[in-house]
Short mmCIF file of C-alpha atoms and ligand atoms in Angstrom, two decimals:
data_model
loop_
_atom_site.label_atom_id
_atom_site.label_comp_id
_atom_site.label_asym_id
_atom_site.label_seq_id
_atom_site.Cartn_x
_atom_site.Cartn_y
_atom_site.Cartn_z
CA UNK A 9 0.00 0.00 0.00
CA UNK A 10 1.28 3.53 -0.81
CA UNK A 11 1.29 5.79 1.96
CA UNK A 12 2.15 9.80 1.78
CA UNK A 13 2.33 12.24 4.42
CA UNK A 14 1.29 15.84 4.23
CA UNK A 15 2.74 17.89 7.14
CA UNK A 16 1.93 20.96 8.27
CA UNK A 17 0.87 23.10 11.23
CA UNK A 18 -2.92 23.97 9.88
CA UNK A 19 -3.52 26.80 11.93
CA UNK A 20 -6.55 26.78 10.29
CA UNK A 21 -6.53 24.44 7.19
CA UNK A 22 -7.08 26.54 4.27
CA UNK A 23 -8.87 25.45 0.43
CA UNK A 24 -5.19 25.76 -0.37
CA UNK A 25 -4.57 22.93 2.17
CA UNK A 26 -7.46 21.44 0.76
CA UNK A 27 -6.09 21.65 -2.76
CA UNK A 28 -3.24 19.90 -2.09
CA UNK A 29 -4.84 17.18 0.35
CA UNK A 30 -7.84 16.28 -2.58
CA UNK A 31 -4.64 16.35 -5.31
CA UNK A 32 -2.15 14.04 -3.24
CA UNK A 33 -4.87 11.93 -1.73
CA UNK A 34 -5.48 10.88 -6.28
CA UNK A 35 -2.08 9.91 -5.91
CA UNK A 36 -1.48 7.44 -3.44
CA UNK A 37 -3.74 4.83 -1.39
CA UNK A 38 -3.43 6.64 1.67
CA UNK A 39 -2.50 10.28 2.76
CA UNK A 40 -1.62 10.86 6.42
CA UNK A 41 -2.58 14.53 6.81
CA UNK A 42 -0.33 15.62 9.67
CA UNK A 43 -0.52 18.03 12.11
CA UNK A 44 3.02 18.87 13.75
CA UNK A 45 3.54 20.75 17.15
CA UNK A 46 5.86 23.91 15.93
CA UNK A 47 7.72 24.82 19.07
CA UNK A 48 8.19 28.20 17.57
CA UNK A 49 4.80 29.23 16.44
CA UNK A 50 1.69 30.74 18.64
CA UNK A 51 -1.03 28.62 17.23
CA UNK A 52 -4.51 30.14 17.73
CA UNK A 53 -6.17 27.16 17.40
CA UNK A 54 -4.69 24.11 20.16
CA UNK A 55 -3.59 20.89 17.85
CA UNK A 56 -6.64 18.74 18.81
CA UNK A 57 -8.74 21.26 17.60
CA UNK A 58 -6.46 21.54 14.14
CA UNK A 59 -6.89 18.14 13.65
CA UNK A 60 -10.35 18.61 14.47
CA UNK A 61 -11.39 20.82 12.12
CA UNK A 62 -9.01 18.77 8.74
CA UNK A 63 -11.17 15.99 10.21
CA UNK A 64 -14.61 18.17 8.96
CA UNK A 65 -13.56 18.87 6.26
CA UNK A 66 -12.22 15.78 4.44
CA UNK A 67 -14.95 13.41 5.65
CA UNK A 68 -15.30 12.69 1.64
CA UNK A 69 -11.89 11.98 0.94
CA UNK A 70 -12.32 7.71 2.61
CA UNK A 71 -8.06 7.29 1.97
CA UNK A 72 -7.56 10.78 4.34
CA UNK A 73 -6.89 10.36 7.77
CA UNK A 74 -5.86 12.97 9.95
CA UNK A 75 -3.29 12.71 13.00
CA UNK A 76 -1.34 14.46 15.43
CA UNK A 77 2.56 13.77 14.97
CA UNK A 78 4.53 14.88 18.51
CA UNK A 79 7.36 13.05 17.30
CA UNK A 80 10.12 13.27 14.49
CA UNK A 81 8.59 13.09 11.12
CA UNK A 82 10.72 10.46 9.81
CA UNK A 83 9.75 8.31 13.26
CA UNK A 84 6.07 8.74 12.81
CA UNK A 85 6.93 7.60 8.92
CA UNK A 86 8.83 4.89 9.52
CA UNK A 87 5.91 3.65 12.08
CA UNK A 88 3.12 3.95 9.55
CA UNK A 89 4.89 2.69 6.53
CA UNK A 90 5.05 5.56 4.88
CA UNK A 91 7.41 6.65 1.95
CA UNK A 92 6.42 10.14 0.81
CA UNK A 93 6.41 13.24 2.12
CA UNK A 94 4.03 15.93 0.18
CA UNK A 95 4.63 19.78 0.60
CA UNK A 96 2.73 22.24 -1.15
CA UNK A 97 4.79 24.88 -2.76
CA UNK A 98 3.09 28.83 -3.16
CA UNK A 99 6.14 30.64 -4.25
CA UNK A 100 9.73 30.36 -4.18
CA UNK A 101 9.76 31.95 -1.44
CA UNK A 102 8.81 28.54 0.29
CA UNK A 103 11.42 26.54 -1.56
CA UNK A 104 14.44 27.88 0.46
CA UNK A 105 13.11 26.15 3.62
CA UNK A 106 11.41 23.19 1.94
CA UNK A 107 14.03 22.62 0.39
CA UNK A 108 16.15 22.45 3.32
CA UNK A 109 13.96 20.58 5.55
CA UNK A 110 13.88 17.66 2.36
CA UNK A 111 17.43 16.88 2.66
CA UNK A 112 17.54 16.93 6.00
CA UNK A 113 14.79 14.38 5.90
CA UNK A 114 16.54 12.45 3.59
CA UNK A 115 19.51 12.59 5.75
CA UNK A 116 17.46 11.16 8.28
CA UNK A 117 15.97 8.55 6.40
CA UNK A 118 16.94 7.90 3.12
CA UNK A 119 14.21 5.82 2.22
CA UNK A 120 12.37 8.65 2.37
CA UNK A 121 11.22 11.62 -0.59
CA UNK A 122 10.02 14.71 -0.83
CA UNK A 123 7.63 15.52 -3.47
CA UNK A 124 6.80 19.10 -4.09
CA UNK A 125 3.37 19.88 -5.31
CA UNK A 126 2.57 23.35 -6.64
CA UNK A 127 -0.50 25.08 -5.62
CA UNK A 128 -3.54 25.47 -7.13
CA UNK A 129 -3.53 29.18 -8.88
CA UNK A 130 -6.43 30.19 -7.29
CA UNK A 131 -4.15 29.61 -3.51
CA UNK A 132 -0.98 30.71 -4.04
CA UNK A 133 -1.72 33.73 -2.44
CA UNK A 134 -3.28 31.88 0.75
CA UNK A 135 -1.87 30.92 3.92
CA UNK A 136 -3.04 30.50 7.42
CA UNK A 137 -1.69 33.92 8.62
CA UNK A 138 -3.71 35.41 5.88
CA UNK A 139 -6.71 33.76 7.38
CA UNK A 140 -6.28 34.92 10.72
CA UNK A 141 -5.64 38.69 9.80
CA UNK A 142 -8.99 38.41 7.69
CA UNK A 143 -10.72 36.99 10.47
CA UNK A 144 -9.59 39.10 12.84
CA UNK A 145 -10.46 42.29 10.37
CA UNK A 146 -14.07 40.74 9.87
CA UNK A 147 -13.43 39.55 6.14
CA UNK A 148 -16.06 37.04 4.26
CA UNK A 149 -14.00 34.28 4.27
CA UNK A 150 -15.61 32.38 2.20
CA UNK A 151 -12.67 31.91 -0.51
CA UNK A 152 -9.68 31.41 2.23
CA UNK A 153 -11.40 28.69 3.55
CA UNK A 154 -13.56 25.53 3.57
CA UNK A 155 -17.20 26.52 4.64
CA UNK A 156 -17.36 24.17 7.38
CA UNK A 157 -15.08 25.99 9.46
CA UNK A 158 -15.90 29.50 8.72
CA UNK A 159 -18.03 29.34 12.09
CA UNK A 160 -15.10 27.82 14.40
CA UNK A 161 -12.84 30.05 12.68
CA UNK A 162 -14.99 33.42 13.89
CA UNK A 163 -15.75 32.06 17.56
CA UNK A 164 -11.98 31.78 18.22
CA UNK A 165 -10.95 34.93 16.71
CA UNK A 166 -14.09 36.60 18.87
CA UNK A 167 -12.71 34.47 22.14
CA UNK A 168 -9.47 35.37 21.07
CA UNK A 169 -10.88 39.13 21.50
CA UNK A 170 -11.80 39.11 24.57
CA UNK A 171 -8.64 38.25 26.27
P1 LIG B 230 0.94 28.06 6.40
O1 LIG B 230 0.88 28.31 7.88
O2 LIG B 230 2.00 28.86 5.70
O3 LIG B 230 -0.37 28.14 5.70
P2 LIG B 230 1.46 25.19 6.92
O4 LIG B 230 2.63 24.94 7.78
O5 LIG B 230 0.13 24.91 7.53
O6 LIG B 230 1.50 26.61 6.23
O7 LIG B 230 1.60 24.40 5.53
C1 LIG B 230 1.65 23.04 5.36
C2 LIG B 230 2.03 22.74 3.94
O8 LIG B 230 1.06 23.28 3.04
C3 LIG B 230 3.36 23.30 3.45
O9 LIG B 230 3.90 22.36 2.54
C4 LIG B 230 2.96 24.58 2.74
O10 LIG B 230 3.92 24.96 1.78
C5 LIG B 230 1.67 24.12 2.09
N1 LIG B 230 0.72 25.20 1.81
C6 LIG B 230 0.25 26.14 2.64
N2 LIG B 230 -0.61 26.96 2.01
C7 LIG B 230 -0.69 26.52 0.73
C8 LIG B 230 -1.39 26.96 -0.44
N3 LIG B 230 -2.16 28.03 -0.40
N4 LIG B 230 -1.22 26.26 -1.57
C9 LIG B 230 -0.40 25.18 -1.60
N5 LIG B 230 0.31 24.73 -0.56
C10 LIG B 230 0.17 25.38 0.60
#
């Protein structure tokens, strides 16, 4: 069975997240959609809850699962089975650091590739941080993400608020 990962921190998913989980999860007979604790990001929304709301949206996709990785990516891979990691590429402004963080997977684990996915045109513009400034400025956002979340997304930038 072919296995991919897609890492990422999801802070929320976006439809350019979607894009790439619906394109990848064609590919392969399972995609791990993976939600990875970033020691050096603020996330607004905790990691159960991240995983919570990937979970809503890809109910349709039946080869998507979605799970919490604490641990090294290559561990977690090596524990599932799987061979691939996906990234989603915007720019080239994100291929300086994806590019990095491939070979030092691959210097972790050899076994192990990288394939880099551009983005749908529609996204390349989109990211989570763009989500959260909308929110927080009232935006529709309607085209940043998938309409199942739009709700969570507003009730934790309002709770966020009133901190
Ligand atoms: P961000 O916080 O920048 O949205 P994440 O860490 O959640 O990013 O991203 C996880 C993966 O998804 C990365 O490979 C990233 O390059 C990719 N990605 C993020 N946004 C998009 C998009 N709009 N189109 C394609 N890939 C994307």
């Amino acid at each position: 069975m072919s296995i991919a990962v897609y890492p990422g921190s999801f802070d929320p998913i976006t439809l350019g997240h979607l894009n790439i989980i619906r394109r990848s999860a064609s590919l392969f007979d399972m995609l791990l959609v993976c939600v990875m604790i970033n020691s050096s990001k603020m996330p607004l929304f905790s990691s159960e809850e991240r995983v919570e709301l990937i979970e809503k949206t890809t109910e349709r996709f039946p080869n998507v699962k979605v799970e919490l990785c604490e641990s090294l990516l290559v561990d977690y891979m090596k524990n599932k089975g799987a061979k691939v990691i996906i990234k989603g590429l915007r720019a080239v402004s994100d291929f300086d650091w994806e590019f990095q963080i491939a070979l030092v997977n691959r210097k972790l684990d050899p076994s192990i590739e990288t394939l880099f996915m551009p983005s749908g045109e529609k996204y390349t513009y989109l990211s989570s941080s763009v989500v959260k400034e909308m929110a927080r400025y009232g935006a529709d956002l309607q085209t940043f993400v998938p309409v199942e979340i739009i709700e969570d997304v507003q009730k934790k930038i309002h709770i966020e608020r009133r901190r």
